[in-house]
């Protein structure tokens, strides 16, 4: 509470802070979000780092007199008396009766867009993204990324509680983790290197050290198409764990993490959840069905003709989302046992049917947010699989040190932060859930 006592300034004031300081003179700092001039007085809404605070200017409150230079987006320190009242609905609220406004800085120009409404109305996504440093000052835009902080925080807190160690793997690498067409090439003092498309190879190496590791970091994918769910740089929340009994251990760990995250959002990010009307899912147990059974459901129940029997297209993911909701009342569904041909070289094949793998994807409201599974830990098996995939094991000598010198049964996953945020908030485009998106047409701001 002493945060706003006396003349101590703060940028984050809460209802509780005001309640504790009712009747006292305090100072807060922030931006002038809005000025509403009335006859004989004015409302000055101050935007702090966390909320908007109503302040009232009237000559009878003090000797302070209104400064005509005051305008929206001026940075100020406001001193005033905390006064409680009841709003139209009978809820207690607090405002500051202004005793003084110190101008800390004045903007050089007026804003190019209106940001002081509850949300950015009728502004195209591209304009919002072009103007990110200021469009994010809008309370709703700001809340999106505060909530996103909560997701990462939940992931981190939960995994640390489960004895995982946080790691950071290099993003400039000599070999691309999974190969394929979507790696960015980079000239590295005359040598060709790649931007990391996943921390996969390093996570696995560190399972050999810490048993359980996680990383929250950017990864890079040269996506050649402009879609509503692909970025060229996104935040991957990855974990990898050793001494597993099966890939179900990974799915259980993810379920635990998601439960923890949703609970954290509901409790500590309540303000953002309410402002954004985020639909926080109730998670009990997440249903799981096998890949081929999912294909059958798509064809038989939904009469949809898949274009590719080895993977799902976005339409099929949506149908599976509908199925999960209807059949299990779940916003999530695990699809397990993906075909070997579509999974990376480190994926463990199902010993009972090597056409398929001990792997899974997690769909959230009809969108893939995670891929994971058990990895190969046997040296000879891994070398053989690499050769089968047309790779040269010699190029992966350091990666194979794990297998060569002993690795426990292990597995892990990658969860796309922006994709999870996107569907929590019901966004149509992943860019809405990305602070500074990088896509095929955008590298600024
Ligand atoms: P998709 O099939 O949707 O293109 P993927 O199977 O290629 O995705 P993975 O390599 O399995 O992606 O990556 C793991 C997770 O990372 C995905 O489930 C998703 O949440 C996220 N992800 C992958 N690619 C992107 C991207 N380009 N932009 C944003 N998130 C992504
Ligand atoms: Mg995937």
XYZ file of C-alpha atoms and ligand atoms in Angstrom:
477
model
C 0.000 0.000 0.000
C 2.809 2.378 0.719
C 3.260 2.427 -3.026
C 1.078 5.495 -3.388
C 1.228 6.864 0.117
C 2.222 10.463 0.526
C 4.105 11.791 -2.446
C 5.591 8.497 -3.523
C 4.827 8.059 -7.184
C 3.955 4.865 -8.879
C 2.893 3.733 -12.290
C 0.782 0.882 -11.047
C -2.139 1.592 -8.807
C -4.858 -0.833 -7.996
C -8.268 -0.636 -6.435
C -6.721 -1.890 -3.178
C -4.089 0.860 -3.262
C -6.767 3.513 -3.565
C -8.924 1.938 -0.899
C -5.994 1.973 1.507
C -5.347 5.618 0.697
C -8.908 6.901 0.732
C -8.906 10.557 1.804
C -5.125 10.904 1.504
C -3.087 12.981 -0.919
C -1.022 10.855 -3.285
C 0.882 11.192 -6.554
C 0.676 8.995 -9.592
C 2.463 9.239 -12.906
C 1.410 8.266 -16.374
C 0.062 9.521 -19.689
C -2.943 11.744 -20.188
C -5.235 9.259 -21.867
C -8.206 11.571 -22.289
C -9.421 14.995 -21.213
C -13.133 15.673 -20.946
C -13.908 19.297 -20.308
C -17.197 19.974 -18.544
C -18.623 23.277 -17.345
C -16.545 24.378 -14.388
C -14.469 21.157 -14.149
C -12.667 18.552 -16.265
C -12.107 14.814 -16.162
C -8.504 13.858 -16.789
C -7.999 10.164 -17.373
C -4.464 9.064 -16.548
C -3.140 5.927 -18.176
C -0.614 4.191 -15.949
C 1.339 1.098 -16.859
C -1.562 -1.030 -15.726
C -4.812 0.908 -15.867
C -6.685 4.137 -16.396
C -7.391 6.333 -13.403
C -10.044 9.016 -13.315
C -8.803 12.363 -11.990
C -10.942 15.462 -11.676
C -9.811 19.043 -12.048
C -11.877 21.808 -10.448
C -10.650 25.196 -9.175
C -12.182 24.614 -5.760
C -10.011 21.559 -5.028
C -6.759 23.538 -4.638
C -4.791 26.590 -5.735
C -3.603 24.710 -8.811
C -4.820 26.191 -12.102
C -5.251 24.297 -15.365
C -2.257 24.478 -17.730
C -3.407 25.012 -21.328
C -0.484 22.969 -22.634
C -1.987 19.791 -21.191
C -3.055 17.417 -23.944
C -3.483 13.725 -24.682
C -0.262 11.685 -24.467
C 1.453 14.270 -22.274
C 3.513 12.520 -19.575
C 2.550 13.904 -16.202
C 2.733 13.465 -12.478
C -0.611 14.151 -10.861
C -1.007 14.890 -7.169
C -4.439 14.724 -5.657
C -6.723 13.512 -2.948
C -8.170 10.011 -3.194
C -11.957 10.182 -3.004
C -14.243 7.193 -2.951
C -17.760 7.183 -4.377
C -20.356 4.785 -5.741
C -20.908 4.378 -9.463
C -24.317 4.003 -11.153
C -24.337 0.275 -10.358
C -23.501 0.895 -6.716
C -19.885 -0.306 -7.019
C -17.258 1.501 -5.007
C -14.788 3.426 -7.140
C -12.043 5.950 -6.527
C -10.875 9.074 -8.242
C -8.259 11.735 -7.617
C -9.254 15.323 -6.926
C -6.390 17.136 -8.585
C -4.098 19.343 -6.457
C -1.411 19.695 -9.084
C -0.180 18.381 -12.442
C 3.525 18.411 -13.204
C 4.285 18.144 -16.912
C 7.139 15.710 -17.521
C 6.993 15.851 -21.301
C 4.700 16.991 -24.098
C 4.192 15.110 -27.376
C 5.567 16.748 -30.501
C 2.481 15.812 -32.521
C -1.023 14.479 -32.106
C -1.515 10.725 -32.567
C -2.311 9.437 -36.070
C -4.998 7.090 -34.669
C -7.467 7.245 -31.819
C -6.163 5.011 -29.058
C -8.203 6.164 -26.094
C -11.317 4.150 -26.803
C -11.715 0.767 -25.169
C -10.572 -0.870 -28.390
C -9.148 0.202 -31.714
C -12.342 0.531 -33.726
C -12.391 0.301 -37.507
C -8.628 0.319 -37.843
C -7.171 -2.227 -40.233
C -4.802 -4.807 -38.839
C -2.008 -3.606 -41.116
C -2.319 -0.069 -39.771
C -2.363 -1.356 -36.199
C 0.814 -3.324 -36.935
C 2.504 -0.420 -38.746
C 1.863 1.740 -35.685
C 2.614 -0.902 -33.034
C 4.605 1.318 -30.656
C 1.561 3.518 -30.233
C -1.353 1.232 -31.112
C -0.248 -0.928 -28.173
C -0.959 1.987 -25.844
C -4.618 1.177 -26.347
C -5.771 -0.663 -23.200
C -7.099 -3.656 -25.083
C -4.026 -4.081 -27.262
C -1.841 -3.716 -24.213
C -3.860 -6.358 -22.396
C -3.252 -8.934 -25.147
C 0.458 -8.989 -24.487
C 0.103 -8.789 -20.740
C -2.010 -11.917 -20.959
C 0.630 -13.450 -23.209
C 3.161 -12.789 -20.471
C 0.892 -14.824 -18.188
C 1.013 -17.793 -20.554
C 4.801 -17.838 -20.647
C 5.006 -17.273 -16.941
C 2.637 -20.168 -16.281
C 4.635 -22.469 -18.552
C 7.866 -21.510 -16.812
C 6.508 -21.690 -13.265
C 4.869 -25.052 -13.800
C 7.912 -26.660 -15.379
C 10.248 -25.320 -12.714
C 7.909 -26.832 -10.116
C 8.350 -30.134 -11.980
C 12.153 -29.938 -11.717
C 12.853 -28.723 -15.242
C 15.915 -26.573 -15.913
C 15.574 -23.507 -18.143
C 18.032 -23.411 -21.038
C 18.934 -21.186 -23.978
C 20.131 -22.819 -27.152
C 21.923 -20.995 -30.002
C 19.840 -19.537 -32.796
C 22.643 -19.521 -35.389
C 23.426 -23.070 -36.334
C 25.547 -24.977 -38.756
C 22.826 -27.493 -39.551
C 19.065 -26.960 -39.758
C 17.277 -28.957 -37.062
C 14.667 -30.583 -39.226
C 15.860 -29.619 -42.665
C 13.196 -28.999 -45.268
C 12.448 -25.908 -47.258
C 11.559 -23.581 -44.444
C 14.976 -22.822 -42.935
C 16.469 -19.372 -43.282
C 19.981 -19.394 -44.673
C 22.483 -16.902 -43.412
C 25.941 -15.897 -44.553
C 28.266 -16.350 -41.609
C 31.670 -14.916 -42.528
C 31.535 -16.688 -45.863
C 30.058 -19.924 -44.520
C 26.429 -20.922 -44.887
C 24.598 -21.308 -41.611
C 20.931 -21.487 -40.631
C 18.617 -19.746 -38.225
C 17.239 -22.215 -35.689
C 13.829 -23.536 -36.663
C 13.611 -25.318 -33.297
C 15.825 -25.925 -30.241
C 15.310 -29.663 -30.782
C 18.877 -30.940 -31.087
C 20.102 -28.934 -28.102
C 17.154 -29.830 -25.900
C 17.932 -33.471 -26.489
C 21.631 -33.029 -25.724
C 20.706 -31.415 -22.429
C 18.350 -34.199 -21.429
C 21.616 -36.097 -21.076
C 22.640 -33.568 -18.441
C 19.619 -32.162 -16.637
C 17.047 -34.859 -17.496
C 14.309 -32.219 -17.831
C 14.809 -28.962 -19.719
C 12.686 -26.216 -21.228
C 13.187 -23.143 -23.346
C 10.991 -20.185 -24.255
C 12.586 -18.458 -27.222
C 12.133 -17.315 -30.807
C 12.465 -19.777 -33.655
C 12.576 -18.992 -37.342
C 10.638 -20.530 -40.198
C 10.865 -19.400 -43.779
C 7.145 -19.814 -44.445
C 6.632 -19.004 -48.096
C 2.896 -18.440 -47.839
C 0.881 -15.669 -46.324
C -1.501 -17.462 -43.956
C -3.421 -16.393 -40.873
C -1.522 -18.861 -38.635
C 2.096 -18.724 -39.759
C 4.801 -16.270 -38.730
C 8.411 -16.302 -39.849
C 9.576 -15.752 -36.311
C 7.543 -17.015 -33.395
C 8.006 -17.865 -29.751
C 8.312 -21.565 -29.165
C 7.710 -22.933 -25.690
C 9.639 -26.172 -25.719
C 10.368 -28.884 -23.221
C 12.141 -32.200 -23.301
C 12.206 -34.845 -20.565
C 14.202 -37.986 -19.945
C 13.474 -41.358 -18.334
C 9.915 -41.392 -19.639
C 7.756 -44.486 -19.688
C 6.080 -43.489 -22.907
C 5.017 -40.486 -24.924
C 1.905 -40.251 -22.740
C 4.187 -38.797 -20.035
C 4.784 -35.821 -22.331
C 1.080 -35.363 -22.963
C 0.401 -35.502 -19.233
C 3.082 -32.918 -18.539
C 1.574 -30.628 -21.159
C -1.904 -31.107 -19.705
C -0.541 -30.151 -16.285
C 1.167 -27.068 -17.700
C -1.972 -25.947 -19.535
C -4.112 -26.383 -16.423
C -1.635 -24.331 -14.442
C -1.502 -21.616 -17.126
C -5.296 -21.305 -17.374
C -5.600 -21.089 -13.630
C -2.907 -18.419 -13.449
C -4.712 -16.377 -16.116
C -7.997 -16.666 -14.246
C -6.484 -15.550 -10.971
C -3.593 -13.186 -11.652
C -4.594 -11.870 -15.081
C -8.270 -11.393 -14.285
C -8.322 -7.790 -15.442
C -6.919 -8.701 -18.861
C -9.170 -11.746 -19.163
C -12.226 -9.576 -18.498
C -11.168 -6.707 -20.740
C -10.386 -9.062 -23.611
C -13.328 -11.341 -22.855
C -10.849 -14.185 -23.129
C -12.596 -17.523 -23.127
C -10.427 -19.480 -20.684
C -11.025 -23.201 -21.196
C -11.832 -25.583 -18.384
C -9.344 -28.428 -18.606
C -9.941 -31.755 -16.942
C -8.500 -34.583 -18.983
C -7.673 -33.940 -22.596
C -9.070 -36.627 -24.908
C -6.701 -38.410 -27.293
C -7.443 -40.219 -30.517
C -5.177 -41.921 -33.017
C -4.338 -40.267 -36.304
C -6.048 -42.903 -38.453
C -9.167 -42.863 -36.286
C -9.257 -39.091 -36.672
C -9.091 -39.491 -40.458
C -12.013 -41.925 -40.286
C -14.057 -39.468 -38.228
C -13.328 -36.722 -40.734
C -14.408 -38.873 -43.654
C -17.313 -40.761 -42.105
C -18.805 -38.317 -39.616
C -18.137 -35.114 -41.496
C -18.155 -36.525 -45.046
C -14.973 -34.579 -45.768
C -12.513 -35.790 -48.390
C -8.914 -35.358 -47.130
C -6.389 -34.192 -49.674
C -3.470 -35.779 -47.814
C -3.732 -39.033 -45.849
C -0.423 -38.342 -44.039
C -1.374 -35.020 -42.462
C -4.317 -32.731 -41.717
C -5.235 -29.587 -43.575
C -6.625 -26.597 -41.619
C -10.200 -27.588 -42.475
C -9.666 -31.052 -40.990
C -8.188 -29.569 -37.819
C -11.322 -27.471 -37.481
C -13.547 -30.513 -37.889
C -11.569 -32.343 -35.205
C -11.997 -29.323 -32.953
C -15.755 -29.526 -33.452
C -15.675 -33.249 -32.779
C -13.755 -32.752 -29.510
C -16.247 -30.156 -28.338
C -19.296 -32.212 -29.225
C -18.061 -35.618 -28.164
C -15.942 -34.766 -25.097
C -16.951 -31.173 -24.341
C -13.247 -30.364 -24.637
C -11.540 -27.391 -26.265
C -8.435 -29.535 -26.680
C -7.773 -32.846 -28.353
C -4.573 -34.849 -28.736
C -4.073 -36.650 -32.014
C -1.527 -39.428 -31.616
C 0.455 -41.831 -33.832
C 1.187 -39.622 -36.827
C 2.544 -41.381 -39.921
C 6.340 -41.822 -39.858
C 6.768 -40.219 -43.258
C 5.512 -36.870 -41.981
C 7.523 -36.721 -38.760
C 11.144 -35.616 -38.348
C 14.115 -37.988 -38.300
C 14.420 -38.067 -34.505
C 10.865 -39.344 -33.976
C 10.489 -42.816 -32.468
C 8.481 -45.204 -34.634
C 5.766 -47.236 -32.996
C 7.340 -50.682 -32.445
C 3.971 -52.346 -32.979
C 3.440 -50.553 -36.315
C 6.510 -48.702 -37.696
C 4.404 -46.944 -40.339
C 3.294 -44.746 -37.462
C 5.117 -42.912 -34.679
C 4.963 -42.434 -30.924
C 4.064 -38.815 -31.495
C 1.194 -36.405 -31.089
C -0.187 -33.009 -31.923
C -2.425 -30.980 -29.667
C -5.293 -29.103 -31.264
C -6.878 -26.181 -29.428
C -10.275 -25.103 -30.739
C -9.448 -26.652 -34.083
C -5.887 -25.377 -34.518
C -2.582 -27.197 -34.065
C -0.710 -25.581 -31.200
C 1.750 -28.360 -30.307
C 3.744 -31.146 -31.881
C 5.575 -33.591 -29.685
C 6.500 -37.167 -29.096
C 9.046 -39.718 -28.041
C 12.494 -39.468 -29.642
C 14.898 -42.178 -30.709
C 17.502 -42.756 -27.991
C 19.370 -45.731 -29.446
C 22.480 -44.782 -31.438
C 22.224 -47.388 -34.173
C 18.518 -46.837 -34.603
C 19.071 -43.081 -34.996
C 21.900 -43.470 -37.500
C 19.812 -45.906 -39.536
C 16.828 -43.566 -39.521
C 18.975 -40.657 -40.661
C 20.278 -42.650 -43.589
C 16.733 -43.698 -44.443
C 15.779 -40.000 -44.431
C 18.616 -39.216 -46.852
C 20.746 -37.462 -44.226
C 24.448 -37.783 -43.605
C 25.017 -38.850 -39.963
C 28.565 -37.438 -40.117
C 27.121 -33.938 -40.309
C 25.343 -34.594 -37.031
C 28.296 -35.833 -35.050
C 27.727 -33.553 -32.062
C 24.005 -34.283 -32.029
C 24.708 -38.003 -32.051
C 27.041 -37.730 -29.044
C 23.908 -38.014 -26.920
C 22.986 -41.340 -28.468
C 26.518 -42.648 -28.785
C 27.420 -42.084 -25.163
C 24.127 -43.089 -23.619
C 20.681 -41.531 -23.651
C 17.589 -42.301 -21.582
C 14.204 -42.861 -23.228
C 13.011 -39.305 -23.742
C 10.650 -36.990 -25.544
C 9.248 -33.514 -25.604
C 7.248 -30.936 -27.455
C 7.039 -27.448 -28.930
C 4.079 -25.198 -28.214
C 3.517 -22.032 -30.262
C 2.907 -19.100 -27.931
C 1.188 -16.875 -30.488
C -1.083 -19.679 -31.686
C -2.229 -20.424 -28.153
C -2.819 -16.717 -27.467
C -4.655 -16.363 -30.765
C -7.243 -19.007 -29.973
C -7.608 -18.017 -26.338
C -8.668 -14.589 -27.525
C -10.621 -15.732 -30.554
C -8.366 -13.785 -32.956
C -8.770 -14.524 -36.641
C -5.129 -13.844 -37.414
C -2.033 -14.912 -35.484
C -0.547 -11.453 -36.101
C -3.093 -9.952 -33.721
C -1.438 -12.016 -31.008
C 2.103 -11.046 -32.037
C 3.752 -7.895 -30.783
C 5.995 -7.232 -33.768
C 5.151 -9.862 -36.366
C 7.577 -11.009 -39.023
C 5.880 -12.400 -42.082
C 6.535 -12.680 -45.786
C 5.563 -9.021 -46.255
C 6.637 -7.497 -42.967
C 9.921 -6.899 -41.184
C 9.034 -3.565 -39.587
C 8.430 -2.100 -37.076
P 1.869 -26.261 -39.266
O 1.607 -27.654 -39.767
O 0.654 -25.628 -38.642
O 2.531 -25.386 -40.257
P 4.165 -27.413 -38.057
O 3.662 -28.777 -37.830
O 5.030 -27.134 -39.220
O 2.914 -26.383 -38.085
P 5.846 -27.710 -35.762
O 7.177 -27.825 -36.358
O 5.137 -28.919 -35.338
O 4.903 -26.865 -36.757
O 5.939 -26.613 -34.590
C 5.411 -26.802 -33.293
C 4.399 -25.708 -32.968
O 4.928 -24.420 -33.236
C 3.135 -25.768 -33.807
O 2.230 -26.681 -33.286
C 2.645 -24.346 -33.709
O 2.020 -24.087 -32.464
C 3.909 -23.555 -33.715
N 4.266 -23.093 -35.062
C 4.856 -23.803 -36.043
N 5.095 -23.059 -37.117
C 4.637 -21.825 -36.823
C 4.619 -20.593 -37.527
N 5.131 -20.497 -38.732
N 4.085 -19.505 -36.915
C 3.590 -19.592 -35.666
N 3.587 -20.731 -34.952
C 4.103 -21.833 -35.509
Mg 3.481 -29.787 -36.102
